[in-house]
Amino acid sequence: MSEYKRILFSGGITLGPVAPLLSVAHKLQKKYPDWVFHFVGTRCGIERAVVEKEGLIYHAIPSAKLRRYMSIHTLLDFFNFACALVVALFLLLRIRPQVLISAGSSVSVPLHWIARVLHMPTLIHQQDVKPGLANRLMKHGATRITVACPESVRFFNADKTVCIGNPVREELKAEPVYARATLKLEENVPVILFMGGGTGALHINRLVEKLLPQLTPVAQVIHLTGKDKSNIPPQAHYRSYDFLDAEGMRLMYAAADVVVTRAGFSTITELSYLGKAAVLIPIPGSHQEANARYCEEHGAARAVYNVSRPGMVAPLLIDLLKSPEQQTQLAAAMHNLLPRDAAQKMADIVEELVG
């Protein structure tokens, strides 16, 4: 199987659908250096720089938002989707991949629809507990389906679906002592890491601003804001970053005692792999609420569903910081939340599909 093969991944808009695919690509790149790996994303998405840094050939196609409601923008979305189908057709005919692999994202849908017409093998991966619209639109034509949680199998055809966990980069781990020394953090003051996802989250940024007076006297706060999404001034025990590369995230995770973040499943997977105590703040009314409840039900995280009442968050965090036993319990449950070696399992399925 070492002869020339072309593998096509797709995803984007956020890094959520991208991170697990890059983990799988990394496995395959090491085993098959002669294979050519392509990635289809959005024209202006944050994923482009991340993907190209990993050595994949990047292609952009139009992205149409998959709205669940009627709006004046819906007609434009239909036009964009039609354009995306045409671009996907020419792209697939030009690349002719042995397999197309996606983990959700609206940018993947036209590719999978065209791949089905062209009888190309496809693999979709379901990260979140409940499938989003993109995977629901792609599942009927998929050759194989993988899911992160056993509870998700029921949403798909059981004959072609397998639970493998969620792929994650093994290089994410670092020693806490080394991380704190590298970041020049105080050794005996606990660290809270706030994240809003790869593109930041305005609501979490506003929450951090309100919480700082209560948190900085007892903890060091590291804040991943997203580009141009926060204006919190510099102050003692607080530092912020617009965006962090893989090495930066590795150090931040290792240094943190508690992580406060949205409940996207890529992030939950990283927390599980590393065994971190976490407080999850899901996007209201989204699939993230099911993710957060899944973690809560397994004793793997605390969750806050209403950030409009920040007065509830500070006592929760301070209580966690004062209780190493709670941190240890949450971290252990989080570590046991998901099956291991998902990237290798998914890479094995890709090899089967390539033939």
Tab-separated table of C-alpha atoms in Angstrom, residues 46-339:
chain	number	residue	atom	x	y	z
A	46	ILE	CA	-8.510	30.109	10.811
A	47	GLU	CA	-7.853	26.515	9.736
A	48	ARG	CA	-5.748	27.415	6.694
A	49	ALA	CA	-2.590	28.419	8.558
A	50	VAL	CA	-2.873	25.452	10.918
A	51	VAL	CA	-3.355	22.943	8.090
A	52	GLU	CA	-0.564	24.292	5.902
A	53	LYS	CA	1.830	24.224	8.840
A	54	GLU	CA	1.195	20.457	9.044
A	55	GLY	CA	2.267	20.012	5.422
A	56	LEU	CA	-1.114	19.334	3.831
A	57	ILE	CA	-2.052	20.885	0.479
A	58	TYR	CA	-4.843	23.365	1.168
A	59	HIS	CA	-7.819	24.071	-1.099
A	60	ALA	CA	-10.673	26.505	-0.430
A	61	ILE	CA	-14.273	26.227	-1.584
A	62	PRO	CA	-17.293	28.476	-0.949
A	63	SER	CA	-18.969	27.897	2.386
A	64	ALA	CA	-22.728	28.231	2.862
A	65	LYS	CA	-24.172	28.401	6.341
A	66	LEU	CA	-26.589	25.531	6.950
A	67	ARG	CA	-29.454	27.483	8.490
A	68	ARG	CA	-32.282	25.758	10.312
A	69	TYR	CA	-34.554	28.786	9.792
A	70	MET	CA	-35.707	31.013	6.945
A	71	SER	CA	-33.917	34.312	6.554
A	72	ILE	CA	-33.219	36.927	3.913
A	73	HIS	CA	-29.761	35.369	3.731
A	74	THR	CA	-31.136	31.919	2.876
A	75	LEU	CA	-31.289	32.626	-0.872
A	76	LEU	CA	-27.641	33.688	-0.831
A	77	ASP	CA	-26.819	30.500	1.076
A	78	PHE	CA	-28.514	28.419	-1.627
A	79	PHE	CA	-26.448	30.187	-4.271
A	80	ASN	CA	-23.234	29.673	-2.300
A	81	PHE	CA	-24.054	26.011	-1.776
A	82	ALA	CA	-24.702	25.529	-5.494
A	83	CYS	CA	-21.334	27.166	-6.238
A	84	ALA	CA	-19.699	24.922	-3.655
A	85	LEU	CA	-21.152	21.827	-5.356
A	86	VAL	CA	-19.658	22.885	-8.692
A	87	VAL	CA	-16.262	23.668	-7.145
A	88	ALA	CA	-16.368	20.364	-5.231
A	89	LEU	CA	-17.055	18.454	-8.462
A	90	PHE	CA	-14.065	19.930	-10.301
A	91	LEU	CA	-11.845	19.593	-7.229
A	92	LEU	CA	-12.659	15.909	-6.713
A	93	LEU	CA	-12.205	15.165	-10.415
A	94	ARG	CA	-8.821	16.876	-10.344
A	95	ILE	CA	-7.496	15.331	-7.115
A	96	ARG	CA	-9.280	11.955	-7.438
A	97	PRO	CA	-8.650	10.977	-3.813
A	98	GLN	CA	-8.724	7.356	-2.706
A	99	VAL	CA	-10.827	8.460	0.292
A	100	LEU	CA	-12.523	11.613	1.612
A	101	ILE	CA	-12.514	12.120	5.409
A	102	SER	CA	-14.439	14.719	7.415
A	103	ALA	CA	-15.519	15.421	10.992
A	104	GLY	CA	-18.508	17.644	10.360
A	105	SER	CA	-18.549	21.289	9.172
A	106	SER	CA	-20.780	22.772	6.483
A	107	VAL	CA	-17.825	23.085	4.118
A	108	SER	CA	-17.668	19.260	3.953
A	109	VAL	CA	-21.248	18.661	2.830
A	110	PRO	CA	-20.889	19.512	-0.897
A	111	LEU	CA	-17.748	17.396	-1.120
A	112	HIS	CA	-19.473	14.348	0.360
A	113	TRP	CA	-22.546	14.748	-1.824
A	114	ILE	CA	-20.409	14.898	-4.962
A	115	ALA	CA	-18.175	12.044	-3.734
A	116	ARG	CA	-21.288	9.882	-3.385
A	117	VAL	CA	-22.234	10.583	-7.007
A	118	LEU	CA	-18.677	9.753	-8.108
A	119	HIS	CA	-18.661	6.542	-6.005
A	120	MET	CA	-15.650	7.665	-3.972
A	121	PRO	CA	-15.171	6.080	-0.522
A	122	THR	CA	-15.936	8.456	2.348
A	123	LEU	CA	-15.482	8.429	6.101
A	124	ILE	CA	-17.210	10.790	8.511
A	125	HIS	CA	-16.372	11.158	12.174
A	126	GLN	CA	-18.860	12.276	14.814
A	127	GLN	CA	-17.272	14.122	17.719
A	128	ASP	CA	-20.171	15.632	19.659
A	129	VAL	CA	-22.625	13.499	21.608
A	130	LYS	CA	-25.421	14.557	19.226
A	131	PRO	CA	-24.706	14.937	15.486
A	132	GLY	CA	-24.922	18.361	13.929
A	133	LEU	CA	-26.686	19.163	10.677
A	134	ALA	CA	-23.591	18.629	8.521
A	135	ASN	CA	-23.068	15.012	9.617
A	136	ARG	CA	-26.790	14.331	9.385
A	137	LEU	CA	-26.644	15.459	5.759
A	138	MET	CA	-23.561	13.334	5.024
A	139	LYS	CA	-24.271	10.131	6.945
A	140	HIS	CA	-26.461	8.372	4.347
A	141	GLY	CA	-23.750	8.430	1.706
A	142	ALA	CA	-20.827	7.657	4.013
A	143	THR	CA	-18.922	4.421	3.460
A	144	ARG	CA	-17.812	4.256	7.097
A	145	ILE	CA	-18.714	6.267	10.203
A	146	THR	CA	-16.774	6.636	13.442
A	147	VAL	CA	-18.050	8.193	16.663
A	148	ALA	CA	-16.336	9.452	19.798
A	149	CYS	CA	-18.959	8.308	22.347
A	150	PRO	CA	-20.894	5.040	22.622
A	151	GLU	CA	-24.082	7.109	23.062
A	152	SER	CA	-23.689	8.513	19.531
A	153	VAL	CA	-23.887	5.177	17.682
A	154	ARG	CA	-27.702	5.221	17.810
A	155	PHE	CA	-27.839	8.226	15.470
A	156	PHE	CA	-26.204	6.309	12.607
A	157	ASN	CA	-26.403	3.054	10.670
A	158	ALA	CA	-24.995	0.539	13.143
A	159	ASP	CA	-23.660	-1.714	10.374
A	160	LYS	CA	-21.107	0.856	9.255
A	161	THR	CA	-20.544	2.736	12.536
A	162	VAL	CA	-17.908	2.092	15.196
A	163	CYS	CA	-17.021	3.919	18.412
A	164	ILE	CA	-13.305	4.747	18.536
A	165	GLY	CA	-13.030	7.812	20.794
A	166	ASN	CA	-11.812	11.114	19.399
A	167	PRO	CA	-8.394	11.574	17.736
A	168	VAL	CA	-5.936	13.838	19.541
A	169	ARG	CA	-2.301	14.756	19.023
A	170	GLU	CA	-0.031	12.804	21.371
A	171	GLU	CA	2.464	15.675	21.391
A	172	LEU	CA	0.050	17.708	23.521
A	173	LYS	CA	1.571	16.562	26.812
A	174	ALA	CA	4.214	18.533	28.734
A	175	GLU	CA	5.591	18.466	32.264
A	176	PRO	CA	3.847	21.032	34.534
A	177	VAL	CA	7.084	22.111	36.230
A	178	TYR	CA	8.772	22.675	32.871
A	179	ALA	CA	5.715	24.526	31.528
A	180	ARG	CA	5.490	26.904	34.478
A	181	ALA	CA	9.215	27.616	34.362
A	182	THR	CA	9.096	28.272	30.605
A	183	LEU	CA	6.096	30.592	30.984
A	184	LYS	CA	7.685	32.299	34.024
A	185	LEU	CA	4.693	31.581	36.240
A	186	GLU	CA	4.857	31.620	40.031
A	187	GLU	CA	5.352	28.091	41.334
A	188	ASN	CA	3.054	28.134	44.360
A	189	VAL	CA	0.111	30.121	42.952
A	190	PRO	CA	-2.561	28.053	41.156
A	191	VAL	CA	-3.272	28.671	37.473
A	192	ILE	CA	-6.646	28.987	35.736
A	193	LEU	CA	-6.724	28.770	31.935
A	194	PHE	CA	-9.708	30.429	30.221
A	195	MET	CA	-10.378	29.495	26.600
A	196	GLY	CA	-13.133	30.370	24.172
A	197	GLY	CA	-12.200	27.958	21.411
A	198	GLY	CA	-9.854	28.517	18.481
A	199	THR	CA	-11.520	31.780	17.481
A	200	GLY	CA	-12.249	33.062	20.974
A	201	ALA	CA	-15.592	33.717	22.655
A	202	LEU	CA	-16.839	37.203	23.489
A	203	HIS	CA	-19.087	35.986	26.312
A	204	ILE	CA	-16.232	34.192	28.040
A	205	ASN	CA	-13.997	37.229	27.556
A	206	ARG	CA	-16.586	39.448	29.253
A	207	LEU	CA	-16.931	36.866	32.014
A	208	VAL	CA	-13.170	36.893	32.621
A	209	GLU	CA	-13.175	40.674	32.870
A	210	LYS	CA	-15.850	40.532	35.582
A	211	LEU	CA	-14.147	37.710	37.480
A	212	LEU	CA	-10.593	39.055	37.559
A	213	PRO	CA	-10.983	41.136	40.757
A	214	GLN	CA	-12.008	37.976	42.629
A	215	LEU	CA	-9.587	35.550	40.964
A	216	THR	CA	-6.259	37.350	40.672
A	217	PRO	CA	-5.740	37.612	44.453
A	218	VAL	CA	-5.776	33.804	44.689
A	219	ALA	CA	-4.718	32.556	41.225
A	220	GLN	CA	-2.789	33.292	38.071
A	221	VAL	CA	-5.166	33.720	35.129
A	222	ILE	CA	-4.168	32.810	31.569
A	223	HIS	CA	-6.696	33.940	28.988
A	224	LEU	CA	-6.948	32.847	25.346
A	225	THR	CA	-9.078	35.639	23.874
A	226	GLY	CA	-9.217	35.196	20.097
A	227	LYS	CA	-7.986	37.913	17.773
A	228	ASP	CA	-9.263	41.433	18.570
A	229	LYS	CA	-11.929	40.102	20.954
A	230	SER	CA	-10.759	41.495	24.286
A	231	ASN	CA	-9.458	44.792	25.644
A	232	ILE	CA	-8.655	43.762	29.213
A	233	PRO	CA	-5.624	45.810	30.326
A	234	PRO	CA	-2.460	44.113	31.663
A	235	GLN	CA	-2.449	43.490	35.411
A	236	ALA	CA	-0.830	41.351	38.071
A	237	HIS	CA	-1.536	37.609	37.835
A	238	TYR	CA	-3.200	38.020	34.424
A	239	ARG	CA	-1.898	37.473	30.924
A	240	SER	CA	-3.782	37.131	27.640
A	241	TYR	CA	-3.055	35.727	24.188
A	242	ASP	CA	-4.934	36.252	20.924
A	243	PHE	CA	-3.995	32.832	19.598
A	244	LEU	CA	-1.600	30.037	20.533
A	245	ASP	CA	0.128	27.526	18.293
A	246	ALA	CA	0.436	23.844	19.228
A	247	GLU	CA	3.507	24.401	21.394
A	248	GLY	CA	1.848	27.297	23.214
A	249	MET	CA	-1.258	25.226	23.948
A	250	ARG	CA	0.889	22.338	25.158
A	251	LEU	CA	2.548	24.601	27.731
A	252	MET	CA	-0.677	26.315	28.817
A	253	TYR	CA	-2.495	23.043	29.379
A	254	ALA	CA	0.399	21.637	31.391
A	255	ALA	CA	0.638	24.749	33.560
A	256	ALA	CA	-3.100	24.948	34.333
A	257	ASP	CA	-4.682	23.529	37.470
A	258	VAL	CA	-8.204	24.244	36.200
A	259	VAL	CA	-9.378	24.907	32.635
A	260	VAL	CA	-12.490	26.991	31.906
A	261	THR	CA	-13.685	26.554	28.342
A	262	ARG	CA	-16.515	26.060	25.886
A	263	ALA	CA	-17.759	22.490	25.488
A	264	GLY	CA	-16.681	21.698	21.955
A	265	PHE	CA	-15.689	18.064	21.715
A	266	SER	CA	-12.202	18.687	20.357
A	267	THR	CA	-11.422	20.639	23.506
A	268	ILE	CA	-13.061	18.006	25.724
A	269	THR	CA	-10.930	15.375	23.995
A	270	GLU	CA	-7.757	17.295	24.769
A	271	LEU	CA	-8.851	17.691	28.396
A	272	SER	CA	-9.549	13.950	28.560
A	273	TYR	CA	-6.217	13.007	27.020
A	274	LEU	CA	-4.374	15.248	29.479
A	275	GLY	CA	-6.585	14.508	32.492
A	276	LYS	CA	-7.433	18.119	33.424
A	277	ALA	CA	-9.977	19.444	35.900
A	278	ALA	CA	-12.401	21.598	33.924
A	279	VAL	CA	-15.376	23.920	34.121
A	280	LEU	CA	-17.376	23.851	30.900
A	281	ILE	CA	-19.436	26.797	29.632
A	282	PRO	CA	-21.387	25.504	26.610
A	283	ILE	CA	-22.819	27.807	23.959
A	284	PRO	CA	-26.502	28.187	24.962
A	285	GLY	CA	-28.968	26.239	22.840
A	286	SER	CA	-26.238	24.363	20.980
A	287	HIS	CA	-24.908	20.798	20.739
A	288	GLN	CA	-22.323	21.824	23.343
A	289	GLU	CA	-24.951	21.593	26.080
A	290	ALA	CA	-25.294	17.847	25.425
A	291	ASN	CA	-21.501	17.535	25.527
A	292	ALA	CA	-21.333	19.336	28.873
A	293	ARG	CA	-24.112	17.188	30.352
A	294	TYR	CA	-22.356	14.051	29.145
A	295	CYS	CA	-19.224	15.130	31.021
A	296	GLU	CA	-21.232	16.023	34.125
A	297	GLU	CA	-23.050	12.686	34.119
A	298	HIS	CA	-19.681	10.923	34.116
A	299	GLY	CA	-18.307	13.127	36.908
A	300	ALA	CA	-15.700	14.525	34.506
A	301	ALA	CA	-16.380	18.276	34.741
A	302	ARG	CA	-18.408	21.039	36.304
A	303	ALA	CA	-20.674	22.981	33.946
A	304	VAL	CA	-22.144	26.479	33.939
A	305	TYR	CA	-25.091	27.025	31.591
A	306	ASN	CA	-25.875	30.657	32.370
A	307	VAL	CA	-22.898	33.025	32.190
A	308	SER	CA	-25.183	36.016	32.649
A	309	ARG	CA	-24.756	35.353	36.378
A	310	PRO	CA	-20.971	35.553	36.848
A	311	GLY	CA	-21.413	35.693	40.606
A	312	MET	CA	-21.945	31.919	40.515
A	313	VAL	CA	-18.703	31.200	38.655
A	314	ALA	CA	-16.093	32.764	40.950
A	315	PRO	CA	-17.095	30.742	44.065
A	316	LEU	CA	-17.097	27.549	41.976
A	317	LEU	CA	-13.573	28.219	40.710
A	318	ILE	CA	-12.211	29.300	44.080
A	319	ASP	CA	-13.715	26.196	45.684
A	320	LEU	CA	-11.987	24.014	43.087
A	321	LEU	CA	-8.667	25.780	43.575
A	322	LYS	CA	-8.872	25.202	47.325
A	323	SER	CA	-9.666	21.515	46.928
A	324	PRO	CA	-6.902	19.400	45.341
A	325	GLU	CA	-9.103	16.365	46.047
A	326	GLN	CA	-11.901	17.725	43.814
A	327	GLN	CA	-9.376	18.556	41.107
A	328	THR	CA	-7.952	15.041	41.247
A	329	GLN	CA	-11.391	13.426	41.065
A	330	LEU	CA	-12.485	15.541	38.116
A	331	ALA	CA	-9.181	15.011	36.316
A	332	ALA	CA	-9.334	11.228	36.766
A	333	ALA	CA	-12.937	11.015	35.539
A	334	MET	CA	-12.123	13.252	32.577
A	335	HIS	CA	-9.130	11.077	31.705
A	336	ASN	CA	-11.363	7.980	31.656
A	337	LEU	CA	-14.158	9.642	29.664
A	338	LEU	CA	-13.132	8.484	26.173
A	339	PRO	CA	-11.546	5.431	24.538
